[in-house]
Amino acid sequence: MIKERATEILGRAYREHYDEACEIGRKAILKQIAQKLKYEGDSYDNDGKLIYGIVYCPVCNREFEYENNGWGSAYCSDCGQVLDWSVDSDV
């Protein structure tokens, strides 16, 4: 529906809605740029290192729990954001 609305707005009859169409396009493009997840530690391994068993979508805060509900998915199933599952050493 978003694509259809953007193409409608960009038509000659709707030039006054150009800013709205640009914003719709910008948001669609941003969803395709992978965003790093927010990691939350929930336990420790035998060496005392924090284990990250819960992560959150950086856009809508959908929770992903280890080995459940979409863990490792390329996209957030709630908002469609492309997800970056890489872990920085400072997480």
Coordinates of C-alpha atoms in Angstrom, one line a residue:
M1 CA 0.0 0.0 0.0
I2 CA 2.9 2.4 0.7
K3 CA 4.3 2.0 -2.8
E4 CA 1.0 2.5 -4.4
R5 CA 0.4 5.7 -2.3
A6 CA 3.8 7.0 -3.2
T7 CA 3.3 6.5 -6.9
E8 CA -0.1 8.1 -6.7
I9 CA 1.2 11.1 -5.0
L10 CA 4.1 11.5 -7.5
G11 CA 1.5 11.6 -10.3
R12 CA 0.9 15.0 -12.0
A13 CA -2.4 15.6 -10.2
Y14 CA -0.8 15.3 -6.7
R15 CA 2.4 17.4 -7.0
E16 CA 1.4 19.3 -3.8
H17 CA 2.0 16.0 -1.9
Y18 CA 5.6 15.7 -3.1
D19 CA 7.1 16.0 0.4
E20 CA 4.8 13.2 1.7
A21 CA 5.9 11.0 -1.2
C22 CA 9.6 11.7 -0.5
E23 CA 9.1 10.8 3.2
I24 CA 7.4 7.6 2.3
G25 CA 10.3 6.7 0.0
R26 CA 12.9 7.7 2.6
K27 CA 11.3 5.4 5.2
A28 CA 11.1 2.5 2.7
I29 CA 14.8 2.9 1.9
L30 CA 15.8 3.1 5.5
K31 CA 14.0 -0.2 6.2
Q32 CA 16.3 -1.8 3.7
I33 CA 19.5 -0.7 5.5
A34 CA 20.4 -3.3 8.1
Q35 CA 20.3 -2.0 11.6
K36 CA 22.2 -3.6 14.5
L37 CA 20.0 -5.3 17.1
K38 CA 20.0 -4.2 20.8
Y39 CA 21.4 -7.1 22.8
E40 CA 20.5 -8.0 26.4
G41 CA 22.5 -10.4 28.5
D42 CA 20.6 -12.9 30.5
S43 CA 23.2 -15.3 32.0
Y44 CA 26.9 -16.0 32.2
D45 CA 29.0 -18.9 30.7
N46 CA 31.6 -20.9 32.7
D47 CA 34.2 -18.3 31.9
G48 CA 32.1 -15.5 33.3
K49 CA 31.3 -14.0 30.0
L50 CA 27.8 -12.6 29.5
I51 CA 25.5 -14.6 27.3
Y52 CA 23.1 -12.6 25.1
G53 CA 19.9 -14.6 24.9
I54 CA 17.5 -11.7 24.1
V55 CA 17.8 -9.1 21.4
Y56 CA 15.5 -6.3 20.3
C57 CA 14.6 -4.8 16.9
P58 CA 16.2 -1.3 16.8
V59 CA 13.1 0.2 15.3
C60 CA 10.1 -1.3 17.0
N61 CA 11.7 -3.1 20.0
R62 CA 10.3 -6.5 19.1
E63 CA 11.9 -9.1 21.3
F64 CA 13.7 -12.1 19.9
E65 CA 14.6 -14.8 22.4
Y66 CA 17.4 -17.3 21.6
E67 CA 16.1 -20.2 19.5
N68 CA 12.6 -18.8 19.5
N69 CA 10.3 -16.5 17.7
G70 CA 12.4 -15.5 14.7
W71 CA 15.9 -15.6 16.1
G72 CA 18.3 -15.0 13.3
S73 CA 15.7 -13.7 10.8
A74 CA 16.9 -11.3 8.2
Y75 CA 13.8 -9.1 8.8
C76 CA 11.8 -8.1 11.8
S77 CA 8.4 -9.8 11.4
D78 CA 6.6 -6.8 13.1
C79 CA 8.0 -3.8 11.3
G80 CA 10.0 -5.2 8.3
Q81 CA 13.3 -3.7 9.3
V82 CA 16.4 -5.5 7.8
L83 CA 18.4 -6.8 10.8
D84 CA 22.1 -6.9 11.4
W85 CA 22.9 -9.8 13.8
S86 CA 26.6 -9.2 14.0
V87 CA 28.0 -8.7 17.5
D88 CA 30.5 -6.0 18.3
S89 CA 33.1 -6.8 20.9
D90 CA 31.8 -4.1 23.2
V91 CA 28.2 -5.4 23.3

